[in-house]
């Protein structure tokens, strides 16, 4: 008699690689921020750079190229002097809008999440309290 294992169900086997690919496509420190900026419509490179002040020009260029290669961003170059380049979401990326909306809702509901400090104690509610937040006795 064959021994049964508790492995993944067949439906989970096909979904996991798709989810992994989606996370890989969207991973990167700036990709989510870039896509969020493009939700409102077309943006020029300089506008994106000003909207995301901590990103370097090189990193923004790299991340935009990656998103373009994955089919999430469309790059349009206008034959002008100086050249004008606009970026916009493709229909595939626009399908991510509900995901962004849900992430925004989640972030608003949970506020700022911070890891517990190593010296945290439990307060009367059973919640973790850091040393600067200890209740007075």
Coordinates of C-alpha atoms in Angstrom, one line a residue:
X1 CA 0.0 0.0 0.0
X2 CA 1.3 3.4 -0.9
X3 CA 1.9 6.0 1.8
X4 CA 0.0 9.2 1.3
X5 CA 1.8 12.5 1.7
X6 CA 0.5 15.8 2.8
X7 CA 1.8 17.6 -0.2
X8 CA 0.1 20.5 -2.0
X9 CA -3.1 19.9 -3.8
X10 CA -3.0 20.0 -7.6
X11 CA -4.7 23.4 -7.8
X12 CA -2.1 24.9 -5.5
X13 CA 0.7 23.5 -7.7
X14 CA -0.3 25.6 -10.6
X15 CA -1.1 28.8 -8.6
X16 CA 2.2 28.9 -6.7
X17 CA 4.5 29.5 -9.7
X18 CA 2.1 32.2 -11.1
X19 CA 2.1 34.0 -7.7
X20 CA 5.9 33.7 -7.5
X21 CA 6.3 35.2 -11.0
X22 CA 4.0 38.1 -10.1
X23 CA 5.9 38.8 -6.9
X24 CA 9.2 38.6 -8.9
X25 CA 7.9 41.0 -11.5
X26 CA 6.7 43.5 -8.9
X27 CA 9.6 43.1 -6.5
X28 CA 12.2 45.9 -6.3
X29 CA 12.4 48.8 -4.0
X30 CA 10.9 51.3 -6.5
X31 CA 8.6 49.4 -8.8
X32 CA 5.5 49.7 -6.6
X33 CA 6.1 53.4 -6.1
X34 CA 6.6 53.9 -9.8
X35 CA 3.4 52.1 -10.7
X36 CA 1.5 54.0 -8.0
X37 CA 2.7 57.3 -9.5
X38 CA 1.5 56.1 -12.9
X39 CA -2.0 55.2 -11.7
X40 CA -3.0 58.8 -12.2
X41 CA -1.9 58.8 -15.8
X42 CA 1.1 59.5 -18.1
X43 CA 4.2 60.9 -16.4
X44 CA 7.4 62.2 -17.8
X45 CA 10.7 61.0 -16.4
X46 CA 11.4 64.2 -14.6
X47 CA 8.0 64.1 -13.0
X48 CA 8.6 60.6 -11.7
X49 CA 12.0 61.6 -10.4
X50 CA 10.5 64.6 -8.5
X51 CA 7.6 62.4 -7.2
X52 CA 10.1 59.8 -5.9
X53 CA 12.9 62.0 -4.5
X54 CA 14.9 59.2 -2.9
X55 CA 15.4 57.2 -6.1
X56 CA 18.5 57.9 -8.2
X57 CA 18.3 58.6 -11.9
X58 CA 20.1 55.3 -12.7
X59 CA 17.8 53.2 -10.5
X60 CA 14.7 54.9 -11.9
X61 CA 15.8 54.2 -15.4
X62 CA 16.6 50.6 -14.5
X63 CA 13.3 50.0 -12.8
X64 CA 11.3 51.6 -15.6
X65 CA 13.1 49.4 -18.1
X66 CA 12.3 46.3 -16.1
X67 CA 8.7 47.3 -15.9
X68 CA 8.6 48.0 -19.6
X69 CA 10.2 44.6 -20.4
X70 CA 7.6 42.9 -18.2
X71 CA 4.8 44.6 -20.1
X72 CA 3.6 46.8 -17.3
X73 CA 4.8 50.2 -18.5
X74 CA 4.6 51.7 -22.0
X75 CA 7.4 54.1 -22.9
X76 CA 6.7 56.7 -25.6
X77 CA 9.5 58.8 -27.1
X78 CA 8.5 61.9 -29.0
X79 CA 10.8 63.0 -31.8
X80 CA 11.5 66.5 -30.5
X81 CA 14.6 68.4 -29.4
X82 CA 15.1 67.9 -26.5
X83 CA 13.5 64.5 -26.6
X84 CA 10.4 64.0 -24.6
X85 CA 9.6 60.6 -23.1
X86 CA 6.4 59.7 -21.4
X87 CA 5.6 56.6 -19.3
X88 CA 2.2 55.1 -18.7
X89 CA 0.7 51.9 -17.4
X90 CA -0.3 49.2 -19.8
X91 CA -3.7 47.5 -19.5
X92 CA -2.0 44.7 -17.6
X93 CA -0.7 47.1 -15.0
X94 CA -4.0 49.0 -14.8
X95 CA -5.5 45.6 -13.7
X96 CA -3.3 46.0 -10.6
X97 CA -5.3 49.1 -9.5
X98 CA -7.6 47.1 -7.2
X99 CA -4.5 45.6 -5.6
X100 CA -3.1 49.1 -4.9
X101 CA -6.4 50.2 -3.6
X102 CA -6.6 47.2 -1.2
X103 CA -3.0 47.8 0.0
X104 CA -3.8 51.4 0.6
X105 CA -6.9 50.4 2.6
X106 CA -4.9 47.9 4.6
X107 CA -2.2 50.5 5.3
X108 CA -4.8 53.0 6.5
X109 CA -6.5 50.4 8.7
X110 CA -3.3 49.2 10.4
X111 CA -1.4 52.5 10.6
X112 CA 2.3 52.3 11.0
X113 CA 3.5 48.8 11.7
X114 CA 6.8 48.7 13.7
X115 CA 8.6 45.6 14.8
X116 CA 8.7 45.0 18.6
X117 CA 11.9 46.1 20.2
X118 CA 14.1 43.4 21.7
X119 CA 13.6 44.8 25.2
X120 CA 9.8 45.1 24.9
X121 CA 7.6 44.0 27.7
X122 CA 4.0 42.9 27.8
X123 CA 1.6 45.5 29.2
X124 CA -1.7 44.7 31.0
X125 CA -3.5 44.3 27.6
X126 CA -1.0 41.6 26.6
X127 CA 0.4 43.9 23.9
X128 CA 4.1 44.5 23.5
X129 CA 5.4 47.8 24.9
X130 CA 8.9 49.2 24.1
X131 CA 11.1 50.7 26.9
X132 CA 10.0 54.3 26.0
X133 CA 6.3 53.3 26.1
X134 CA 6.3 51.5 29.5
X135 CA 3.3 52.4 31.6
X136 CA 4.0 54.3 34.8
X137 CA 3.2 52.4 38.0

